[in-house]
Amino acid sequence: MSDTTTGEHSALAQIPYPLDLYRFDTAAKGISGGFPVVTDVDIEYFHQYGYLVINDAFSPTEVEDALAGMAHLMDGKCPDFRAIQFEPSLVKQKDEMEGQERRDAIRKIFGFVDYEQRLNALAAHSGLLGVLEQIMGDTPELFQDMALVKPPRFGSEKPWHQDCAYFNLPEGTTVVGVWIALDAATPENGCLHIIPGSHSEGPMIHFKRRDWQICDTDVPVGRDTMVPLKPGGCLFWHGLTHHGSPVNQSEQRRRALQFHYKPASAGEVTTQERLAVYGSDGKDVDC
């Protein structure tokens, strides 16, 4: 990154993680032409590197519809929907906010597919499901849906982690995350970062530090690759691929949808069984 000004140093001083934990010199490349252009070569790329980027997966109309659906839920227009999580630093002020200011205090909404058809339309998009079926070799089943917001200036970090560390699914299950940009996701406003190929290196022990995360010192930062996306761009990644996102240091919000899919034939394990793989208890490890 370029040299910072005195004002920028002040902002950086508030970042609760090592400044070298994220790199900003390498960006992932994607394919263009939407879901129809995905080939067997692209599916093999996913299996080799643990991710695939489609630059223009969704149309401007689909993006605008999704943003309208998010606003509908954030503004309380659906009284039965309450799955809203605010940025930790703004929770105390949330009841004094309204309109766009309140929306910009929200960190995420989740469990919305049964409440907002405009958001469910993207999760159930035939082109998206077709790519997932190619990746999994099975019928994809949606089991988690979230809309993620990194508000201007306040959007917090999501530390490096593996998604499979959160889910009670058997080891070896091909879990696929799908991240859809609704605003431009940039290095400045906290786009996703990934470690290509890390999915093939197996489960990592996670620790409760800033979040349920891989220890900062265990992240192979030298391989960090940013995934900037334009609105409508889409990232697929394997549930074992290391990924995270730094704070939003810009004046631009970063709204996105995130879905997780599993093969329809996948079984389940207990939380205890999952933690035996991903947890640190009983192991000679520290962070």
Coordinates of C-alpha atoms in Angstrom, one line a residue:
M1 CA 0.0 0.0 0.0
S2 CA 1.1 3.6 -0.5
D3 CA 2.4 5.8 2.3
T4 CA -0.2 7.1 4.6
T5 CA -0.9 10.6 5.7
T6 CA -1.0 11.7 9.4
G7 CA -4.8 11.4 9.4
E8 CA -4.6 7.9 8.0
H9 CA -2.2 6.9 10.7
S10 CA -4.7 7.9 13.2
A11 CA -7.4 5.7 11.7
L12 CA -5.0 2.8 11.3
A13 CA -4.1 3.0 15.0
Q14 CA -7.7 1.8 15.8
I15 CA -7.4 -1.4 13.8
P16 CA -7.5 -4.3 16.3
Y17 CA -5.2 -6.7 14.3
P18 CA -1.6 -6.6 13.0
L19 CA -1.3 -4.2 10.0
D20 CA 0.5 -6.9 7.9
L21 CA -2.3 -9.5 8.4
Y22 CA -3.8 -8.5 5.0
R23 CA -1.9 -7.8 1.8
F24 CA -3.1 -5.5 -0.9
D25 CA -0.8 -6.3 -3.9
T26 CA -2.5 -9.3 -5.5
A27 CA -6.1 -9.5 -6.8
A28 CA -8.0 -12.6 -8.0
K29 CA -9.0 -12.7 -11.6
G30 CA -12.5 -13.8 -12.7
I31 CA -14.3 -14.9 -15.8
S32 CA -16.9 -12.8 -17.6
G33 CA -20.1 -13.7 -19.4
G34 CA -22.3 -14.9 -16.4
F35 CA -23.1 -18.4 -15.3
P36 CA -23.5 -19.8 -18.9
V37 CA -19.8 -19.4 -19.7
V38 CA -18.6 -21.7 -16.8
T39 CA -16.8 -24.7 -18.3
D40 CA -15.3 -27.9 -16.9
V41 CA -11.9 -26.0 -16.9
D42 CA -13.4 -23.5 -14.5
I43 CA -14.8 -26.2 -12.2
E44 CA -11.4 -27.8 -12.2
Y45 CA -9.9 -24.4 -11.3
F46 CA -12.3 -24.3 -8.3
H47 CA -11.2 -27.7 -7.1
Q48 CA -7.5 -26.8 -7.5
Y49 CA -7.5 -23.4 -5.9
G50 CA -10.6 -23.4 -3.7
Y51 CA -12.4 -20.5 -5.4
L52 CA -14.0 -19.2 -8.6
V53 CA -14.9 -15.6 -9.5
I54 CA -17.6 -14.7 -12.0
N55 CA -17.3 -11.0 -12.7
D56 CA -20.9 -10.4 -13.9
A57 CA -23.0 -13.2 -12.5
F58 CA -26.1 -11.0 -11.8
S59 CA -27.7 -8.2 -13.8
P60 CA -28.1 -4.6 -12.5
T61 CA -31.8 -5.2 -12.2
E62 CA -31.2 -8.2 -10.0
V63 CA -28.8 -6.2 -7.9
E64 CA -31.2 -3.3 -7.5
D65 CA -34.0 -5.7 -6.5
A66 CA -31.8 -7.3 -3.9
L67 CA -30.8 -3.9 -2.4
A68 CA -34.5 -3.0 -2.2
G69 CA -35.3 -6.2 -0.4
M70 CA -32.5 -5.6 2.1
A71 CA -33.8 -2.1 2.8
H72 CA -37.3 -3.4 3.2
L73 CA -36.1 -5.7 6.0
M74 CA -33.7 -3.3 7.6
D75 CA -36.3 -0.6 7.8
G76 CA -38.7 -2.9 9.7
K77 CA -41.2 -3.1 6.9
C78 CA -41.6 -6.8 7.7
P79 CA -42.7 -6.9 11.4
D80 CA -42.0 -10.6 11.8
F81 CA -38.4 -10.3 10.7
R82 CA -36.0 -9.4 13.6
A83 CA -32.7 -11.1 12.5
I84 CA -30.7 -7.9 12.4
Q85 CA -27.2 -7.5 13.9
F86 CA -25.7 -4.1 14.5
E87 CA -22.0 -3.1 14.4
P88 CA -20.7 -3.6 17.9
S89 CA -19.5 0.1 18.1
L90 CA -23.0 1.4 17.2
V91 CA -25.3 -0.8 19.1
K92 CA -26.0 1.7 21.9
Q93 CA -27.0 4.4 19.3
K94 CA -29.3 2.2 17.1
D95 CA -32.6 3.3 18.7
E96 CA -31.7 7.0 18.0
M97 CA -31.1 6.3 14.3
E98 CA -33.5 6.1 11.4
G99 CA -33.3 5.9 7.6
Q100 CA -29.9 5.5 5.9
E101 CA -28.1 6.2 9.1
R102 CA -29.7 3.2 10.8
R103 CA -29.0 1.0 7.8
D104 CA -25.4 2.0 7.9
A105 CA -25.2 0.9 11.5
I106 CA -26.2 -2.7 10.6
R107 CA -23.5 -5.4 10.3
K108 CA -25.7 -8.2 8.9
I109 CA -29.2 -9.6 8.5
F110 CA -29.8 -13.3 8.2
G111 CA -32.4 -16.0 7.8
F112 CA -34.3 -13.9 5.3
V113 CA -35.1 -16.3 2.5
D114 CA -38.6 -17.0 3.8
Y115 CA -39.3 -13.3 4.3
E116 CA -38.1 -11.5 1.2
Q117 CA -38.6 -13.0 -2.3
R118 CA -36.2 -10.5 -3.9
L119 CA -33.3 -11.9 -1.9
N120 CA -34.5 -15.5 -2.2
A121 CA -34.5 -15.1 -6.0
L122 CA -30.7 -14.8 -6.0
A123 CA -30.2 -17.8 -3.7
A124 CA -32.5 -19.9 -5.9
H125 CA -31.1 -18.6 -9.2
S126 CA -31.0 -21.5 -11.7
G127 CA -27.6 -20.5 -13.1
L128 CA -26.1 -20.3 -9.6
L129 CA -27.5 -23.7 -8.6
G130 CA -26.2 -25.2 -11.9
V131 CA -22.6 -24.1 -11.1
L132 CA -23.0 -25.5 -7.6
E133 CA -24.2 -28.8 -8.9
Q134 CA -21.2 -29.0 -11.2
I135 CA -18.9 -28.3 -8.2
M136 CA -20.5 -30.7 -5.8
G137 CA -21.6 -33.5 -8.1
D138 CA -24.8 -33.5 -6.1
T139 CA -27.9 -31.4 -5.7
P140 CA -27.0 -28.2 -3.8
E141 CA -29.0 -27.4 -0.6
L142 CA -29.1 -23.9 0.8
F143 CA -28.6 -24.0 4.6
Q144 CA -27.4 -20.5 5.5
D145 CA -28.3 -17.1 4.2
M146 CA -27.0 -13.7 5.2
A147 CA -26.8 -10.1 3.9
L148 CA -23.5 -8.5 5.0
V149 CA -22.9 -4.8 5.4
K150 CA -19.6 -3.1 6.1
P151 CA -20.8 0.4 7.0
P152 CA -18.6 3.4 6.0
R153 CA -15.8 4.0 8.6
F154 CA -17.3 1.5 11.1
G155 CA -17.4 -1.7 9.2
S156 CA -15.4 -4.2 11.3
E157 CA -13.1 -7.0 10.4
K158 CA -14.0 -10.6 9.9
P159 CA -10.8 -12.5 10.9
W160 CA -9.3 -15.3 8.8
H161 CA -11.3 -18.5 9.2
Q162 CA -12.6 -21.6 7.5
D163 CA -16.4 -21.8 7.1
C164 CA -16.5 -25.6 7.9
A165 CA -15.3 -24.7 11.4
Y166 CA -18.8 -23.2 12.0
F167 CA -20.9 -26.0 10.6
N168 CA -21.9 -29.4 12.1
L169 CA -21.2 -31.3 8.9
P170 CA -19.0 -34.4 8.4
E171 CA -15.4 -33.8 7.6
G172 CA -14.9 -33.9 3.8
T173 CA -18.3 -32.4 3.0
T174 CA -18.0 -30.1 0.0
V175 CA -19.5 -26.9 1.5
V176 CA -19.5 -24.0 -0.9
G177 CA -19.9 -20.4 0.1
V178 CA -21.3 -17.9 -2.4
W179 CA -20.6 -14.1 -2.0
I180 CA -22.5 -11.7 -4.2
A181 CA -21.5 -8.0 -4.4
L182 CA -24.3 -5.5 -4.3
D183 CA -22.0 -2.5 -4.0
A184 CA -18.5 -2.4 -5.4
A185 CA -16.3 -4.4 -3.1
T186 CA -12.9 -2.7 -3.0
P187 CA -9.6 -3.0 -1.1
E188 CA -10.5 0.2 0.8
N189 CA -14.0 -0.8 1.9
G190 CA -13.2 -4.4 3.0
C191 CA -13.5 -6.8 0.1
L192 CA -12.9 -10.5 0.8
H193 CA -9.4 -11.9 1.0
I194 CA -8.6 -15.5 0.4
I195 CA -5.7 -17.9 0.5
P196 CA -5.8 -19.8 -2.8
G197 CA -5.3 -23.6 -2.4
S198 CA -5.6 -23.5 1.3
H199 CA -8.7 -25.8 1.2
S200 CA -6.5 -28.7 0.2
E201 CA -4.4 -28.3 3.4
G202 CA -7.1 -29.5 5.7
P203 CA -8.9 -28.2 8.7
M204 CA -7.2 -25.6 10.9
I205 CA -7.6 -25.2 14.6
H206 CA -9.7 -22.1 15.5
F207 CA -9.5 -19.9 18.6
K208 CA -12.0 -17.5 20.2
R209 CA -10.0 -14.3 19.9
R210 CA -11.5 -11.4 17.9
D211 CA -14.0 -14.0 16.6
W212 CA -13.9 -17.8 16.1
Q213 CA -10.9 -17.6 13.9
I214 CA -7.6 -19.0 12.7
C215 CA -4.7 -17.7 14.9
D216 CA -3.2 -14.7 13.2
T217 CA 0.2 -16.3 13.3
D218 CA -1.0 -19.4 11.4
V219 CA -2.3 -17.4 8.4
P220 CA 0.0 -17.8 5.3
V221 CA -0.3 -14.1 4.6
G222 CA 2.3 -14.3 1.8
R223 CA -0.4 -16.0 -0.3
D224 CA -3.2 -13.5 0.5
T225 CA -5.3 -12.6 -2.6
M226 CA -7.9 -9.9 -2.6
V227 CA -11.2 -10.5 -4.4
P228 CA -12.5 -7.0 -5.4
L229 CA -15.9 -7.3 -7.2
K230 CA -18.2 -5.0 -9.1
P231 CA -21.9 -5.0 -8.3
G232 CA -23.3 -8.3 -9.5
G233 CA -19.9 -10.1 -9.2
C234 CA -19.9 -13.4 -7.5
L235 CA -17.3 -15.4 -5.6
F236 CA -17.6 -19.2 -5.0
W237 CA -15.2 -20.6 -2.4
H238 CA -14.7 -24.0 -0.7
G239 CA -15.6 -24.3 3.0
L240 CA -12.0 -25.0 3.9
T241 CA -10.5 -22.1 2.0
H242 CA -9.0 -19.6 4.4
H243 CA -10.7 -16.2 4.0
G244 CA -11.4 -13.0 5.9
S245 CA -12.0 -9.3 5.3
P246 CA -10.3 -6.2 6.9
V247 CA -12.1 -3.2 8.3
N248 CA -13.8 -0.6 6.1
Q249 CA -11.6 2.5 6.1
S250 CA -13.5 4.3 3.4
E251 CA -16.6 6.4 3.0
Q252 CA -18.3 3.8 0.9
R253 CA -20.6 1.1 2.2
R254 CA -20.0 -2.5 1.2
R255 CA -23.2 -4.5 1.0
A256 CA -23.3 -8.2 -0.1
L257 CA -25.2 -11.4 0.1
Q258 CA -23.6 -14.6 1.4
F259 CA -25.1 -18.0 1.0
H260 CA -23.8 -21.4 2.0
Y261 CA -24.8 -24.7 0.3
K262 CA -24.1 -28.3 1.1
P263 CA -24.7 -31.5 -1.0
A264 CA -28.3 -32.7 -0.4
S265 CA -26.9 -36.1 0.6
A266 CA -24.7 -34.7 3.4
G267 CA -25.2 -35.9 6.9
E268 CA -24.6 -34.2 10.2
V269 CA -22.2 -34.4 13.2
T270 CA -22.5 -33.1 16.7
T271 CA -20.9 -29.9 17.9
Q272 CA -18.6 -31.9 20.0
E273 CA -17.4 -33.9 17.0
R274 CA -16.9 -30.6 15.1
L275 CA -14.9 -29.1 17.9
A276 CA -12.7 -32.2 18.2
V277 CA -11.5 -31.2 14.7
Y278 CA -11.5 -27.4 14.8
G279 CA -11.3 -26.6 18.5
S280 CA -8.2 -26.1 20.6
D281 CA -9.4 -27.8 23.8
G282 CA -7.3 -30.8 24.7
K283 CA -4.6 -30.0 22.2
D284 CA -1.1 -28.8 22.8
V285 CA -1.7 -25.5 21.0
D286 CA -1.9 -21.9 21.8
C287 CA -2.6 -18.6 20.1

